[in-house]
Amino acid sequence: MERRKFIKNLSATATLSSFIGGASFAESLVAKAAEPTFTLDFAPHFGMFKNSAGDGLVEQLEFMADQGFRSLEDNGLLQRSVADQSKIGETIARLEMRMGVFVVDGGQNWQTSLTTGKQEFMDVFLKTCRDSVEAAKRVNAKWMTVVPGFYDRNMPLGIQTGNVIEAMKRGAEIFEPHGLTMVMEPLSDTPELFLRHSDQTHMICKAVGSPSCKILYDIYHMQRNEGNLIASMERCWDEIAYIQIGDNPGRKEPGTGEINYANVFKWIHEKGFEGICGMEHGNAEPGKSGEEKLIEAYRNVDVKA
């Protein structure tokens, strides 16, 4: 039985329990009905459990909550209709979940151009930041992913770094009054990307000097680019506001690659991290059985309460 269905019928169960053993009977049913909440705040994304929950946004969120997940992340939130954004926000609130990151994406490929310092690209970026504030209000989001774009071979690295710092300062001015945080994500998708390492991102955050500009530490990308994960996170910990997950190689759930996620999660928990760990990866196996194995993989590496 799913958690939400059980709670809906809890009063009837309590009445029945008075005839067959009292409160302890009802409590035992609760324990069987509800999957335990994960210790770390893992955040799936839409589509990850579509074989188990169907295509509906509400149904997928309810399934996530039933399985013990406490958050959602949705990279494409800005491309959704206002009606769907509102529906997601209302459902998250009802289920007492949190909203993870969405991508600050203006749809005009501005991410490839912030390194250039050109005003036309800055204008698109700042407009998208303002649009993101309104979307964040609908879903009660706190964090938004920002990617500066590609390295420009015709411009000195220091000039590009200065251009990115200026862009992040301007974005932070928009987000800071609302208590929102841009999280810059160093990536490994191609060596042409400007932002690739955690220390580089840490330096830019220090230069911006705002609580609205921090690091998104994606464990999959950082394993590929620099490795030595725990030591790397330790050096940059004061600027890390959000974490994402994916094993390497393959970018699937923990246990499918080389990363010792049990140890990494234990370290993160011992650091007192209370933020969200986004599940930004694919499923190793298809179908409903693959989704069940994915959930079990997270049970295996979650910190034991």
mmCIF file of C-alpha atoms in Angstrom:
data_model
loop_
_atom_site.group_PDB
_atom_site.id
_atom_site.type_symbol
_atom_site.label_atom_id
_atom_site.label_comp_id
_atom_site.label_asym_id
_atom_site.label_seq_id
_atom_site.Cartn_x
_atom_site.Cartn_y
_atom_site.Cartn_z
ATOM 1 C CA MET A 1 0.000 0.000 0.000
ATOM 2 C CA GLU A 2 1.298 3.469 -0.844
ATOM 3 C CA ARG A 3 1.999 5.904 1.987
ATOM 4 C CA ARG A 4 -0.529 8.546 0.908
ATOM 5 C CA LYS A 5 -3.311 5.955 0.555
ATOM 6 C CA PHE A 6 -2.535 4.535 3.967
ATOM 7 C CA ILE A 7 -2.571 7.920 5.690
ATOM 8 C CA LYS A 8 -5.897 8.687 4.049
ATOM 9 C CA ASN A 9 -7.361 5.601 5.740
ATOM 10 C CA LEU A 10 -5.469 5.954 9.021
ATOM 11 C CA SER A 11 -8.541 6.820 11.104
ATOM 12 C CA ALA A 12 -10.271 3.642 9.967
ATOM 13 C CA THR A 13 -7.187 1.642 10.871
ATOM 14 C CA ALA A 14 -7.083 3.196 14.315
ATOM 15 C CA THR A 15 -10.712 2.188 14.914
ATOM 16 C CA LEU A 16 -9.964 -1.352 13.827
ATOM 17 C CA SER A 17 -6.911 -1.506 16.063
ATOM 18 C CA SER A 18 -9.041 -0.971 19.156
ATOM 19 C CA PHE A 19 -10.547 -4.399 18.547
ATOM 20 C CA ILE A 20 -7.374 -6.295 17.690
ATOM 21 C CA GLY A 21 -4.511 -5.132 19.800
ATOM 22 C CA GLY A 22 -4.595 -1.369 20.191
ATOM 23 C CA ALA A 23 -2.220 1.291 18.896
ATOM 24 C CA SER A 24 0.698 -1.053 18.366
ATOM 25 C CA PHE A 25 -1.182 -2.795 15.568
ATOM 26 C CA ALA A 26 -1.806 0.486 13.748
ATOM 27 C CA GLU A 27 1.823 1.493 14.194
ATOM 28 C CA SER A 28 3.011 -1.764 12.702
ATOM 29 C CA LEU A 29 0.854 -1.183 9.646
ATOM 30 C CA VAL A 30 2.301 2.307 9.227
ATOM 31 C CA ALA A 31 5.799 0.847 9.262
ATOM 32 C CA LYS A 32 4.845 -1.641 6.536
ATOM 33 C CA ALA A 33 2.967 0.918 4.442
ATOM 34 C CA ALA A 34 5.601 3.639 4.259
ATOM 35 C CA GLU A 35 9.019 3.239 2.717
ATOM 36 C CA PRO A 36 11.585 4.799 5.064
ATOM 37 C CA THR A 37 12.739 8.315 4.288
ATOM 38 C CA PHE A 38 16.301 8.502 2.997
ATOM 39 C CA THR A 39 18.819 10.043 5.392
ATOM 40 C CA LEU A 40 20.378 12.199 2.693
ATOM 41 C CA ASP A 41 18.005 14.379 0.686
ATOM 42 C CA PHE A 42 18.198 12.667 -2.700
ATOM 43 C CA ALA A 43 16.232 14.372 -5.496
ATOM 44 C CA PRO A 44 15.019 12.381 -8.526
ATOM 45 C CA HIS A 45 13.842 14.037 -11.735
ATOM 46 C CA PHE A 46 10.758 13.590 -13.878
ATOM 47 C CA GLY A 47 10.925 10.506 -16.087
ATOM 48 C CA MET A 48 13.130 8.529 -13.725
ATOM 49 C CA PHE A 49 10.158 6.470 -12.475
ATOM 50 C CA LYS A 50 7.742 6.770 -15.410
ATOM 51 C CA ASN A 51 7.289 2.999 -15.702
ATOM 52 C CA SER A 52 6.189 2.794 -12.080
ATOM 53 C CA ALA A 53 4.220 6.050 -11.817
ATOM 54 C CA GLY A 54 3.123 6.939 -15.362
ATOM 55 C CA ASP A 55 3.659 10.177 -17.258
ATOM 56 C CA GLY A 56 1.710 12.538 -14.990
ATOM 57 C CA LEU A 57 3.756 15.089 -13.055
ATOM 58 C CA VAL A 58 1.617 14.760 -9.929
ATOM 59 C CA GLU A 59 1.666 10.964 -10.021
ATOM 60 C CA GLN A 60 5.438 10.887 -10.421
ATOM 61 C CA LEU A 61 5.890 13.227 -7.466
ATOM 62 C CA GLU A 62 3.569 11.120 -5.338
ATOM 63 C CA PHE A 63 5.523 7.996 -6.246
ATOM 64 C CA MET A 64 8.807 9.673 -5.292
ATOM 65 C CA ALA A 65 7.372 10.674 -1.915
ATOM 66 C CA ASP A 66 6.020 7.155 -1.366
ATOM 67 C CA GLN A 67 9.530 5.758 -1.916
ATOM 68 C CA GLY A 68 11.054 8.037 0.732
ATOM 69 C CA PHE A 69 12.453 10.794 -1.487
ATOM 70 C CA ARG A 70 12.102 14.311 -0.073
ATOM 71 C CA SER A 71 12.979 16.512 -3.049
ATOM 72 C CA LEU A 72 12.720 16.941 -6.818
ATOM 73 C CA GLU A 73 14.986 18.580 -9.354
ATOM 74 C CA ASP A 74 13.793 19.673 -12.775
ATOM 75 C CA ASN A 75 16.413 21.136 -15.114
ATOM 76 C CA GLY A 76 13.820 22.134 -17.710
ATOM 77 C CA LEU A 77 11.455 23.971 -15.368
ATOM 78 C CA LEU A 78 11.773 27.283 -17.236
ATOM 79 C CA GLN A 79 10.524 25.607 -20.418
ATOM 80 C CA ARG A 80 7.336 24.393 -18.688
ATOM 81 C CA SER A 81 4.096 26.350 -18.784
ATOM 82 C CA VAL A 82 3.169 28.557 -15.848
ATOM 83 C CA ALA A 83 0.288 26.152 -15.203
ATOM 84 C CA ASP A 84 2.647 23.170 -14.929
ATOM 85 C CA GLN A 85 5.085 25.126 -12.769
ATOM 86 C CA SER A 86 2.239 25.994 -10.414
ATOM 87 C CA LYS A 87 1.039 22.382 -10.374
ATOM 88 C CA ILE A 88 4.518 21.184 -9.458
ATOM 89 C CA GLY A 89 4.796 23.788 -6.709
ATOM 90 C CA GLU A 90 1.407 22.946 -5.224
ATOM 91 C CA THR A 91 2.130 19.204 -5.264
ATOM 92 C CA ILE A 92 5.568 19.624 -3.690
ATOM 93 C CA ALA A 93 4.029 21.707 -0.911
ATOM 94 C CA ARG A 94 1.297 19.128 -0.285
ATOM 95 C CA LEU A 95 3.833 16.299 -0.127
ATOM 96 C CA GLU A 96 6.174 18.363 2.072
ATOM 97 C CA MET A 97 9.005 17.999 -0.443
ATOM 98 C CA ARG A 98 11.680 20.490 -1.495
ATOM 99 C CA MET A 99 12.536 21.792 -4.943
ATOM 100 C CA GLY A 100 16.063 21.278 -6.181
ATOM 101 C CA VAL A 101 17.803 23.031 -9.051
ATOM 102 C CA PHE A 102 16.496 24.097 -12.398
ATOM 103 C CA VAL A 103 18.695 25.516 -15.163
ATOM 104 C CA VAL A 104 18.843 29.254 -15.836
ATOM 105 C CA ASP A 105 18.439 28.796 -19.591
ATOM 106 C CA GLY A 106 17.337 31.669 -21.790
ATOM 107 C CA GLY A 107 16.825 29.430 -24.804
ATOM 108 C CA GLN A 108 19.190 31.592 -26.917
ATOM 109 C CA ASN A 109 22.440 29.763 -26.261
ATOM 110 C CA TRP A 110 23.706 32.577 -24.060
ATOM 111 C CA GLN A 111 25.659 29.972 -22.091
ATOM 112 C CA THR A 112 28.205 29.841 -24.922
ATOM 113 C CA SER A 113 28.809 33.584 -24.741
ATOM 114 C CA LEU A 114 29.176 34.870 -21.157
ATOM 115 C CA THR A 115 32.945 34.477 -21.445
ATOM 116 C CA THR A 116 33.024 37.108 -24.226
ATOM 117 C CA GLY A 117 31.699 40.001 -22.160
ATOM 118 C CA LYS A 118 29.372 41.104 -24.981
ATOM 119 C CA GLN A 119 26.421 43.163 -23.748
ATOM 120 C CA GLU A 120 23.884 41.384 -25.948
ATOM 121 C CA PHE A 121 24.561 38.103 -24.182
ATOM 122 C CA MET A 122 24.670 39.722 -20.765
ATOM 123 C CA ASP A 123 21.214 41.196 -21.420
ATOM 124 C CA VAL A 124 19.749 37.779 -22.254
ATOM 125 C CA PHE A 125 21.359 36.268 -19.164
ATOM 126 C CA LEU A 126 19.994 38.947 -16.837
ATOM 127 C CA LYS A 127 16.497 38.690 -18.329
ATOM 128 C CA THR A 128 16.585 34.932 -17.779
ATOM 129 C CA CYS A 129 17.682 35.489 -14.176
ATOM 130 C CA ARG A 130 14.644 37.735 -13.650
ATOM 131 C CA ASP A 131 12.367 35.119 -15.248
ATOM 132 C CA SER A 132 13.932 32.517 -12.965
ATOM 133 C CA VAL A 133 12.936 34.504 -9.879
ATOM 134 C CA GLU A 134 9.276 34.251 -10.895
ATOM 135 C CA ALA A 135 9.537 30.524 -11.659
ATOM 136 C CA ALA A 136 11.321 29.930 -8.352
ATOM 137 C CA LYS A 137 8.429 31.541 -6.476
ATOM 138 C CA ARG A 138 5.934 29.141 -8.077
ATOM 139 C CA VAL A 139 7.824 26.032 -6.942
ATOM 140 C CA ASN A 140 9.546 27.419 -3.833
ATOM 141 C CA ALA A 141 12.976 26.785 -5.364
ATOM 142 C CA LYS A 142 16.155 28.070 -3.717
ATOM 143 C CA TRP A 143 18.888 27.034 -6.185
ATOM 144 C CA MET A 144 19.365 27.538 -9.940
ATOM 145 C CA THR A 145 22.106 26.043 -12.120
ATOM 146 C CA VAL A 146 24.296 28.402 -14.169
ATOM 147 C CA VAL A 147 26.852 27.338 -16.798
ATOM 148 C CA PRO A 148 29.077 30.153 -18.167
ATOM 149 C CA GLY A 149 29.721 28.449 -21.519
ATOM 150 C CA PHE A 150 32.663 27.676 -23.765
ATOM 151 C CA TYR A 151 36.298 28.717 -23.615
ATOM 152 C CA ASP A 152 37.169 31.329 -26.247
ATOM 153 C CA ARG A 153 40.524 30.517 -27.861
ATOM 154 C CA ASN A 154 40.856 34.074 -29.170
ATOM 155 C CA MET A 155 40.685 35.711 -25.735
ATOM 156 C CA PRO A 156 43.093 35.453 -22.770
ATOM 157 C CA LEU A 157 41.854 33.251 -19.940
ATOM 158 C CA GLY A 158 42.100 36.064 -17.410
ATOM 159 C CA ILE A 159 39.836 38.324 -19.483
ATOM 160 C CA GLN A 160 37.273 35.549 -19.849
ATOM 161 C CA THR A 161 37.403 34.903 -16.111
ATOM 162 C CA GLY A 162 36.803 38.589 -15.452
ATOM 163 C CA ASN A 163 33.826 38.574 -17.824
ATOM 164 C CA VAL A 164 32.293 35.573 -16.054
ATOM 165 C CA ILE A 165 32.840 37.173 -12.629
ATOM 166 C CA GLU A 166 31.077 40.331 -13.815
ATOM 167 C CA ALA A 167 28.149 38.308 -15.186
ATOM 168 C CA MET A 168 27.831 36.378 -11.920
ATOM 169 C CA LYS A 169 27.907 39.600 -9.910
ATOM 170 C CA ARG A 170 25.080 41.021 -12.003
ATOM 171 C CA GLY A 171 23.062 37.820 -11.657
ATOM 172 C CA ALA A 172 23.640 37.733 -7.899
ATOM 173 C CA GLU A 173 22.240 41.267 -7.643
ATOM 174 C CA ILE A 174 18.967 39.924 -9.046
ATOM 175 C CA PHE A 175 18.789 36.784 -6.898
ATOM 176 C CA GLU A 176 20.123 38.041 -3.573
ATOM 177 C CA PRO A 177 17.056 40.140 -2.520
ATOM 178 C CA HIS A 178 14.924 37.009 -2.922
ATOM 179 C CA GLY A 179 17.200 34.673 -0.963
ATOM 180 C CA LEU A 180 17.958 32.647 -4.109
ATOM 181 C CA THR A 181 21.295 31.111 -5.079
ATOM 182 C CA MET A 182 22.926 30.525 -8.444
ATOM 183 C CA VAL A 183 25.061 27.406 -8.341
ATOM 184 C CA MET A 184 27.795 27.332 -10.979
ATOM 185 C CA GLU A 185 28.477 23.863 -12.326
ATOM 186 C CA PRO A 186 31.891 22.805 -13.665
ATOM 187 C CA LEU A 187 31.304 20.174 -16.349
ATOM 188 C CA SER A 188 33.168 17.382 -18.143
ATOM 189 C CA ASP A 189 31.082 17.055 -21.323
ATOM 190 C CA THR A 190 33.771 18.597 -23.518
ATOM 191 C CA PRO A 191 37.239 20.107 -22.909
ATOM 192 C CA GLU A 192 36.002 23.231 -24.727
ATOM 193 C CA LEU A 193 33.923 24.259 -21.699
ATOM 194 C CA PHE A 194 35.231 27.251 -19.753
ATOM 195 C CA LEU A 195 34.280 26.001 -16.282
ATOM 196 C CA ARG A 196 35.754 22.545 -15.638
ATOM 197 C CA HIS A 197 37.288 22.389 -12.158
ATOM 198 C CA SER A 198 36.142 22.919 -8.595
ATOM 199 C CA ASP A 199 39.065 25.173 -7.613
ATOM 200 C CA GLN A 200 38.386 27.445 -10.596
ATOM 201 C CA THR A 201 34.723 27.695 -9.591
ATOM 202 C CA HIS A 202 35.699 28.337 -5.977
ATOM 203 C CA MET A 203 37.891 31.248 -7.070
ATOM 204 C CA ILE A 204 35.057 32.827 -9.065
ATOM 205 C CA CYS A 205 32.661 32.478 -6.113
ATOM 206 C CA LYS A 206 35.190 34.216 -3.856
ATOM 207 C CA ALA A 207 35.577 37.023 -6.392
ATOM 208 C CA VAL A 208 31.807 37.496 -6.678
ATOM 209 C CA GLY A 209 31.493 37.482 -2.887
ATOM 210 C CA SER A 210 27.753 36.879 -2.670
ATOM 211 C CA PRO A 211 25.625 34.248 -0.894
ATOM 212 C CA SER A 212 23.739 34.049 -4.203
ATOM 213 C CA CYS A 213 26.728 32.645 -6.130
ATOM 214 C CA LYS A 214 27.968 29.227 -5.038
ATOM 215 C CA ILE A 215 29.183 25.872 -6.400
ATOM 216 C CA LEU A 216 27.146 22.979 -7.730
ATOM 217 C CA TYR A 217 29.505 20.051 -7.152
ATOM 218 C CA ASP A 218 28.499 17.296 -9.569
ATOM 219 C CA ILE A 219 30.324 14.188 -8.380
ATOM 220 C CA TYR A 220 30.140 12.501 -11.799
ATOM 221 C CA HIS A 221 31.727 15.434 -13.644
ATOM 222 C CA MET A 222 34.354 16.012 -10.974
ATOM 223 C CA GLN A 223 35.341 12.341 -10.929
ATOM 224 C CA ARG A 224 36.013 12.618 -14.655
ATOM 225 C CA ASN A 225 37.829 15.963 -14.510
ATOM 226 C CA GLU A 226 39.861 15.770 -11.318
ATOM 227 C CA GLY A 227 39.067 12.744 -9.111
ATOM 228 C CA ASN A 228 40.203 12.729 -5.469
ATOM 229 C CA LEU A 229 36.620 13.626 -4.626
ATOM 230 C CA ILE A 230 36.625 13.970 -0.842
ATOM 231 C CA ALA A 231 39.826 16.033 -0.768
ATOM 232 C CA SER A 232 38.502 18.191 -3.597
ATOM 233 C CA MET A 233 35.210 18.823 -1.802
ATOM 234 C CA GLU A 234 37.034 19.573 1.445
ATOM 235 C CA ARG A 235 39.058 22.335 -0.217
ATOM 236 C CA CYS A 236 35.955 23.955 -1.707
ATOM 237 C CA TRP A 237 33.426 23.087 0.988
ATOM 238 C CA ASP A 238 32.756 26.677 2.108
ATOM 239 C CA GLU A 239 31.380 27.504 -1.361
ATOM 240 C CA ILE A 240 29.488 24.262 -2.139
ATOM 241 C CA ALA A 241 25.723 24.755 -1.881
ATOM 242 C CA TYR A 242 24.386 21.862 -3.966
ATOM 243 C CA ILE A 243 25.546 18.356 -4.924
ATOM 244 C CA GLN A 244 24.651 16.120 -7.843
ATOM 245 C CA ILE A 245 25.151 12.400 -8.319
ATOM 246 C CA GLY A 246 26.075 9.999 -11.098
ATOM 247 C CA ASP A 247 28.482 7.078 -11.211
ATOM 248 C CA ASN A 248 31.364 6.873 -13.659
ATOM 249 C CA PRO A 249 31.637 5.496 -16.280
ATOM 250 C CA GLY A 250 28.126 5.552 -17.669
ATOM 251 C CA ARG A 251 26.471 8.265 -15.558
ATOM 252 C CA LYS A 252 24.002 5.899 -13.918
ATOM 253 C CA GLU A 253 22.988 5.240 -10.312
ATOM 254 C CA PRO A 254 25.523 4.560 -7.517
ATOM 255 C CA GLY A 255 27.026 1.088 -7.640
ATOM 256 C CA THR A 256 27.239 0.916 -11.423
ATOM 257 C CA GLY A 257 30.713 2.446 -11.700
ATOM 258 C CA GLU A 258 33.955 3.139 -9.870
ATOM 259 C CA ILE A 259 32.894 5.713 -7.259
ATOM 260 C CA ASN A 260 32.622 4.518 -3.649
ATOM 261 C CA TYR A 261 29.395 6.375 -2.967
ATOM 262 C CA ALA A 262 28.885 4.866 0.480
ATOM 263 C CA ASN A 263 32.096 6.537 1.661
ATOM 264 C CA VAL A 264 31.402 9.790 -0.193
ATOM 265 C CA PHE A 265 27.887 10.067 1.259
ATOM 266 C CA LYS A 266 29.166 9.221 4.739
ATOM 267 C CA TRP A 267 31.680 12.075 4.467
ATOM 268 C CA ILE A 268 29.044 14.507 3.176
ATOM 269 C CA HIS A 269 26.723 13.601 6.044
ATOM 270 C CA GLU A 270 29.486 13.986 8.625
ATOM 271 C CA LYS A 271 30.154 17.482 7.243
ATOM 272 C CA GLY A 272 26.623 18.354 8.323
ATOM 273 C CA PHE A 273 25.307 18.874 4.794
ATOM 274 C CA GLU A 274 21.567 19.557 4.879
ATOM 275 C CA GLY A 275 21.141 20.480 1.234
ATOM 276 C CA ILE A 276 19.918 18.440 -1.707
ATOM 277 C CA CYS A 277 21.786 15.729 -3.608
ATOM 278 C CA GLY A 278 20.306 15.714 -7.104
ATOM 279 C CA MET A 279 20.075 12.409 -8.961
ATOM 280 C CA GLU A 280 21.217 13.776 -12.329
ATOM 281 C CA HIS A 281 21.827 10.497 -14.102
ATOM 282 C CA GLY A 282 20.099 7.822 -16.139
ATOM 283 C CA ASN A 283 18.787 4.416 -15.123
ATOM 284 C CA ALA A 284 21.192 1.529 -15.609
ATOM 285 C CA GLU A 285 18.404 -0.867 -16.585
ATOM 286 C CA PRO A 286 15.119 -0.223 -18.397
ATOM 287 C CA GLY A 287 11.550 -0.731 -17.249
ATOM 288 C CA LYS A 288 9.937 -0.971 -13.853
ATOM 289 C CA SER A 289 12.483 -3.514 -12.626
ATOM 290 C CA GLY A 290 15.270 -1.082 -13.487
ATOM 291 C CA GLU A 291 13.536 1.609 -11.431
ATOM 292 C CA GLU A 292 13.221 -0.760 -8.492
ATOM 293 C CA LYS A 293 16.933 -1.570 -8.737
ATOM 294 C CA LEU A 294 17.763 2.137 -8.838
ATOM 295 C CA ILE A 295 15.862 2.744 -5.597
ATOM 296 C CA GLU A 296 17.571 -0.253 -4.001
ATOM 297 C CA ALA A 297 20.954 1.095 -5.101
ATOM 298 C CA TYR A 298 20.277 4.280 -3.128
ATOM 299 C CA ARG A 299 19.167 2.259 -0.118
ATOM 300 C CA ASN A 300 22.510 0.459 -0.241
ATOM 301 C CA VAL A 301 24.638 3.613 -0.182
ATOM 302 C CA ASP A 302 22.509 5.934 1.952
ATOM 303 C CA VAL A 303 23.854 6.889 5.352
ATOM 304 C CA LYS A 304 22.440 4.621 8.034
ATOM 305 C CA ALA A 305 20.393 6.499 10.606
#
